[in-house]
Short mmCIF file of C-alpha atoms in Angstrom, two decimals:
data_model
loop_
_atom_site.label_atom_id
_atom_site.label_comp_id
_atom_site.label_asym_id
_atom_site.label_seq_id
_atom_site.Cartn_x
_atom_site.Cartn_y
_atom_site.Cartn_z
CA UNK H 1 4.68 -0.49 11.39
CA UNK H 2 1.96 0.91 13.58
CA UNK H 3 -1.77 1.52 13.59
CA UNK H 4 -2.58 5.14 14.25
CA UNK H 5 -5.95 5.53 15.95
CA UNK H 6 -6.91 8.59 13.89
CA UNK H 7 -6.11 6.73 10.67
CA UNK H 8 -8.08 3.75 11.96
CA UNK H 9 -11.12 5.95 12.55
CA UNK H 10 -10.73 7.61 9.14
CA UNK H 11 -10.74 4.22 7.45
CA UNK H 12 -13.93 3.41 9.34
CA UNK H 13 -15.54 6.55 7.96
CA UNK H 14 -15.43 8.63 11.13
CA UNK H 15 -15.69 12.36 10.57
CA UNK H 16 -15.06 13.81 14.02
CA UNK H 17 -17.84 12.03 15.89
CA UNK H 18 -17.28 11.32 19.57
CA UNK H 19 -16.17 7.84 20.65
CA UNK H 20 -16.74 6.24 24.03
CA UNK H 21 -14.36 4.17 26.13
CA UNK H 22 -15.92 0.83 25.16
CA UNK H 23 -15.52 1.54 21.47
CA UNK H 24 -11.96 2.78 21.93
CA UNK H 25 -11.07 -0.46 23.72
CA UNK H 26 -12.44 -2.45 20.79
CA UNK H 27 -10.34 -0.37 18.39
CA UNK H 28 -7.22 -0.92 20.46
CA UNK H 29 -7.96 -4.64 20.76
CA UNK H 30 -8.33 -5.05 17.01
CA UNK H 31 -5.13 -3.11 16.38
CA UNK H 32 -3.19 -5.15 18.93
CA UNK H 33 -4.37 -8.45 17.48
CA UNK H 34 -3.51 -7.35 13.95
CA UNK H 35 0.04 -6.41 14.93
CA UNK H 36 0.45 -9.68 16.83
CA UNK H 37 -0.38 -11.72 13.73
CA UNK H 38 1.32 -9.57 11.11
CA UNK H 39 4.35 -10.98 9.30
CA UNK H 40 5.42 -8.03 7.11
CA UNK H 41 7.62 -8.74 4.12
CA UNK H 42 8.58 -6.70 1.08
CA UNK H 43 10.67 -6.82 -2.09
CA UNK H 44 11.96 -3.91 -4.18
CA UNK H 45 13.84 -3.55 -7.43
CA UNK H 46 15.19 -0.50 -9.26
CA UNK H 47 14.60 -0.05 -13.00
CA UNK H 48 15.61 2.47 -15.63
CA UNK H 49 12.66 4.13 -17.40
CA UNK H 50 12.64 4.81 -21.13
CA UNK H 51 10.88 7.77 -22.75
CA UNK H 52 8.11 5.36 -23.75
CA UNK H 53 7.65 4.46 -20.04
CA UNK H 54 9.08 0.99 -20.44
CA UNK H 55 10.79 -0.60 -17.47
CA UNK H 56 13.98 -0.89 -19.47
CA UNK H 57 14.75 -4.31 -20.84
CA UNK H 58 11.58 -5.95 -19.52
CA UNK H 59 9.04 -5.31 -22.28
CA UNK H 60 6.70 -3.95 -19.59
CA UNK H 61 5.24 -0.49 -20.19
CA UNK H 62 3.55 1.61 -17.50
CA UNK H 63 0.14 2.35 -18.99
CA UNK H 64 -2.24 5.21 -18.21
CA UNK H 65 -1.95 8.97 -18.41
CA UNK H 66 -1.95 9.38 -14.63
CA UNK H 67 1.12 7.24 -13.94
CA UNK H 68 2.89 8.80 -16.92
CA UNK H 69 2.13 12.31 -15.64
CA UNK H 70 3.17 11.31 -12.13
CA UNK H 71 6.55 10.00 -13.33
CA UNK H 72 7.19 12.86 -15.75
CA UNK H 73 10.90 13.66 -15.71
CA UNK H 74 11.90 10.46 -13.91
CA UNK H 75 14.54 8.31 -15.54
CA UNK H 76 14.34 5.55 -12.94
CA UNK H 77 11.75 4.00 -10.67
CA UNK H 78 11.45 1.41 -7.95
CA UNK H 79 8.89 -1.35 -8.16
CA UNK H 80 7.92 -2.64 -4.79
CA UNK H 81 5.52 -5.13 -3.28
CA UNK H 82 4.63 -5.62 0.36
CA UNK H 83 2.38 -7.85 2.44
CA UNK H 84 1.58 -8.40 6.10
CA UNK H 85 0.99 -12.11 5.52
CA UNK H 86 -1.84 -14.61 5.50
CA UNK H 87 -2.54 -15.11 9.20
CA UNK H 88 -4.73 -12.01 9.12
CA UNK H 89 -7.11 -13.70 6.68
CA UNK H 90 -7.49 -16.78 8.84
CA UNK H 91 -8.25 -14.57 11.83
CA UNK H 92 -10.75 -12.58 9.78
CA UNK H 93 -12.54 -15.80 8.79
CA UNK H 94 -12.75 -16.78 12.45
CA UNK H 95 -14.07 -13.38 13.52
CA UNK H 96 -16.60 -13.25 10.67
CA UNK H 97 -18.26 -16.37 12.08
CA UNK H 98 -18.38 -14.77 15.50
CA UNK H 99 -19.18 -11.06 15.01
CA UNK H 100 -19.52 -8.95 11.88
CA UNK H 101 -18.55 -5.86 13.87
CA UNK H 102 -15.36 -7.39 15.28
CA UNK H 103 -14.49 -8.66 11.82
CA UNK H 104 -14.94 -5.15 10.38
CA UNK H 105 -12.68 -3.62 13.02
CA UNK H 106 -9.99 -6.24 12.51
CA UNK H 107 -10.13 -5.96 8.71
CA UNK H 108 -9.83 -2.18 8.95
CA UNK H 109 -6.91 -2.46 11.36
CA UNK H 110 -5.15 -4.67 8.81
CA UNK H 111 -5.72 -2.10 6.08
CA UNK H 112 -4.09 0.52 8.29
CA UNK H 113 -1.21 -1.83 9.06
CA UNK H 114 -0.27 -2.57 5.46
CA UNK H 115 -0.32 1.13 4.58
CA UNK H 116 1.88 1.91 7.59
CA UNK H 117 4.28 -0.84 6.59
CA UNK H 118 4.47 0.54 3.04
CA UNK H 119 5.31 3.94 4.51
CA UNK H 120 8.17 2.30 6.43
CA UNK H 121 9.45 0.56 3.29
CA UNK H 122 9.34 3.83 1.36
CA UNK H 123 11.16 5.66 4.16
CA UNK H 124 13.93 3.06 4.00
CA UNK H 125 14.12 3.43 0.22
CA UNK H 126 14.43 7.18 0.57
CA UNK H 127 17.23 6.88 3.13
CA UNK H 128 19.26 4.59 0.88
CA UNK H 129 18.51 6.05 -2.55
CA UNK H 130 20.46 9.31 -2.58
CA UNK H 131 17.82 11.01 -4.75
CA UNK H 132 14.41 12.39 -3.87
CA UNK H 133 11.56 9.94 -4.36
CA UNK H 134 8.02 10.68 -5.50
CA UNK H 135 4.98 9.42 -3.59
CA UNK H 136 4.25 5.78 -4.33
CA UNK H 137 1.65 5.12 -7.00
CA UNK H 138 -0.26 1.84 -6.84
CA UNK H 139 -2.11 -0.12 -9.48
CA UNK H 140 -5.72 1.04 -9.47
CA UNK H 141 -4.86 4.68 -8.67
CA UNK H 142 -6.41 6.88 -11.34
CA UNK H 143 -6.22 5.08 -14.68
CA UNK H 144 -3.11 3.04 -13.82
CA UNK H 145 -4.65 -0.39 -14.50
CA UNK H 146 -4.94 -3.15 -11.94
CA UNK H 147 -3.61 -5.51 -14.59
CA UNK H 148 -0.14 -4.06 -13.97
CA UNK H 149 -0.05 -5.99 -10.70
CA UNK H 150 0.60 -9.18 -12.67
CA UNK H 151 3.71 -7.69 -14.28
CA UNK H 152 4.99 -6.22 -11.02
CA UNK H 153 4.61 -9.53 -9.22
CA UNK H 154 6.36 -11.37 -12.04
CA UNK H 155 9.28 -8.95 -12.23
CA UNK H 156 9.76 -8.98 -8.47
CA UNK H 157 9.14 -12.74 -8.18
CA UNK H 158 6.86 -12.01 -5.27
CA UNK H 159 5.61 -15.59 -5.06
CA UNK H 160 9.09 -16.89 -4.23
CA UNK H 161 10.37 -13.85 -2.36
CA UNK H 162 7.49 -12.87 -0.06
CA UNK H 163 4.71 -15.41 -0.70
CA UNK H 164 2.56 -12.91 -2.61
CA UNK H 165 0.59 -14.04 -5.67
CA UNK H 166 -1.54 -12.27 -8.26
CA UNK H 167 -4.48 -14.26 -9.64
CA UNK H 168 -6.12 -14.21 -13.07
CA UNK H 169 -8.41 -11.39 -11.91
CA UNK H 170 -5.29 -9.38 -11.01
CA UNK H 171 -6.09 -9.50 -7.29
CA UNK H 172 -3.44 -10.14 -4.65
CA UNK H 173 -3.19 -12.99 -2.18
CA UNK H 174 -2.77 -12.41 0.75
CA UNK H 175 -5.32 -9.61 0.43
CA UNK H 176 -3.56 -7.18 2.73
CA UNK H 177 -0.79 -6.55 0.24
CA UNK H 178 0.29 -3.68 -1.99
CA UNK H 179 2.19 -3.24 -5.24
CA UNK H 180 3.44 0.18 -6.29
CA UNK H 181 5.77 2.25 -8.43
CA UNK H 182 8.01 4.87 -6.80
CA UNK H 183 9.55 7.43 -9.12
CA UNK H 184 13.18 8.46 -8.62
CA UNK H 185 13.81 12.12 -9.42
CA UNK H 186 17.08 13.82 -10.31
CA UNK H 187 16.83 16.02 -7.22
CA UNK H 188 19.02 15.23 -4.21
CA UNK H 189 17.45 13.35 -1.33
CA UNK H 190 15.89 15.62 1.32
CA UNK H 191 17.91 16.21 4.48
CA UNK H 192 15.17 14.55 6.50
CA UNK H 193 13.82 11.44 4.77
CA UNK H 194 10.07 11.17 5.31
CA UNK H 195 9.39 8.35 2.90
CA UNK H 196 7.11 8.45 -0.12
CA UNK H 197 3.60 7.80 1.13
CA UNK H 198 0.79 7.42 -1.35
CA UNK H 199 -0.49 10.69 -2.71
CA UNK H 200 -4.25 11.07 -2.83
CA UNK H 201 -3.82 14.34 -4.75
CA UNK H 202 -2.41 12.30 -7.64
CA UNK H 203 -5.45 10.02 -7.81
CA UNK H 204 -8.61 10.84 -9.76
CA UNK H 205 -10.89 8.76 -7.47
CA UNK H 206 -12.27 11.83 -5.71
CA UNK H 207 -15.15 9.93 -4.12
CA UNK H 208 -12.91 7.40 -2.39
CA UNK H 209 -13.84 6.88 1.27
CA UNK H 210 -10.17 6.53 2.22
CA UNK H 211 -9.03 9.72 0.51
CA UNK H 212 -6.79 11.93 2.63
CA UNK H 213 -7.46 15.64 2.67
CA UNK H 214 -4.57 17.81 1.45
#
């Protein structure tokens, strides 16, 4: 897990503007503090997929045309959930009382950290799977409903396994957490495993501030 400075700036909405030394130091300070407090944990489970997009034997169906199109041809998928823990939220509360700007930088650093950690988890899955994996697809991407987070957390027992809960509004606690589906193709794993990072090209939220350019 790492916090890439360019990704950090992208999350802040930077579009090539110059940065000075003082600002760079604040970025690096926020990133360092985030990594000091992070306690990354994850849980994964492999499921067979039926033609009706049911996670076989669970009674849970993956709803939405985007996730169905994304997983077209897959007969299996991983569910995974990851978090960097709750200490980040306590630190964010402390910083919010002190400086809105410092709180923004720290919160953004944490967003970068959880995405980086998910990339690491996906890279490990790819190394051990034996088959090529698709980019991860999270609840809320396109028309894949946020409500699916409740089912993913239940099937993975995230509360007991990694201390991650999904509330009645289908939001995750701790906040810097991710649930996702990773399709398993029939193709052999690539010679060089590069993980299965999220794929902005598969998402219909074209106005998203965090969208990566292809």
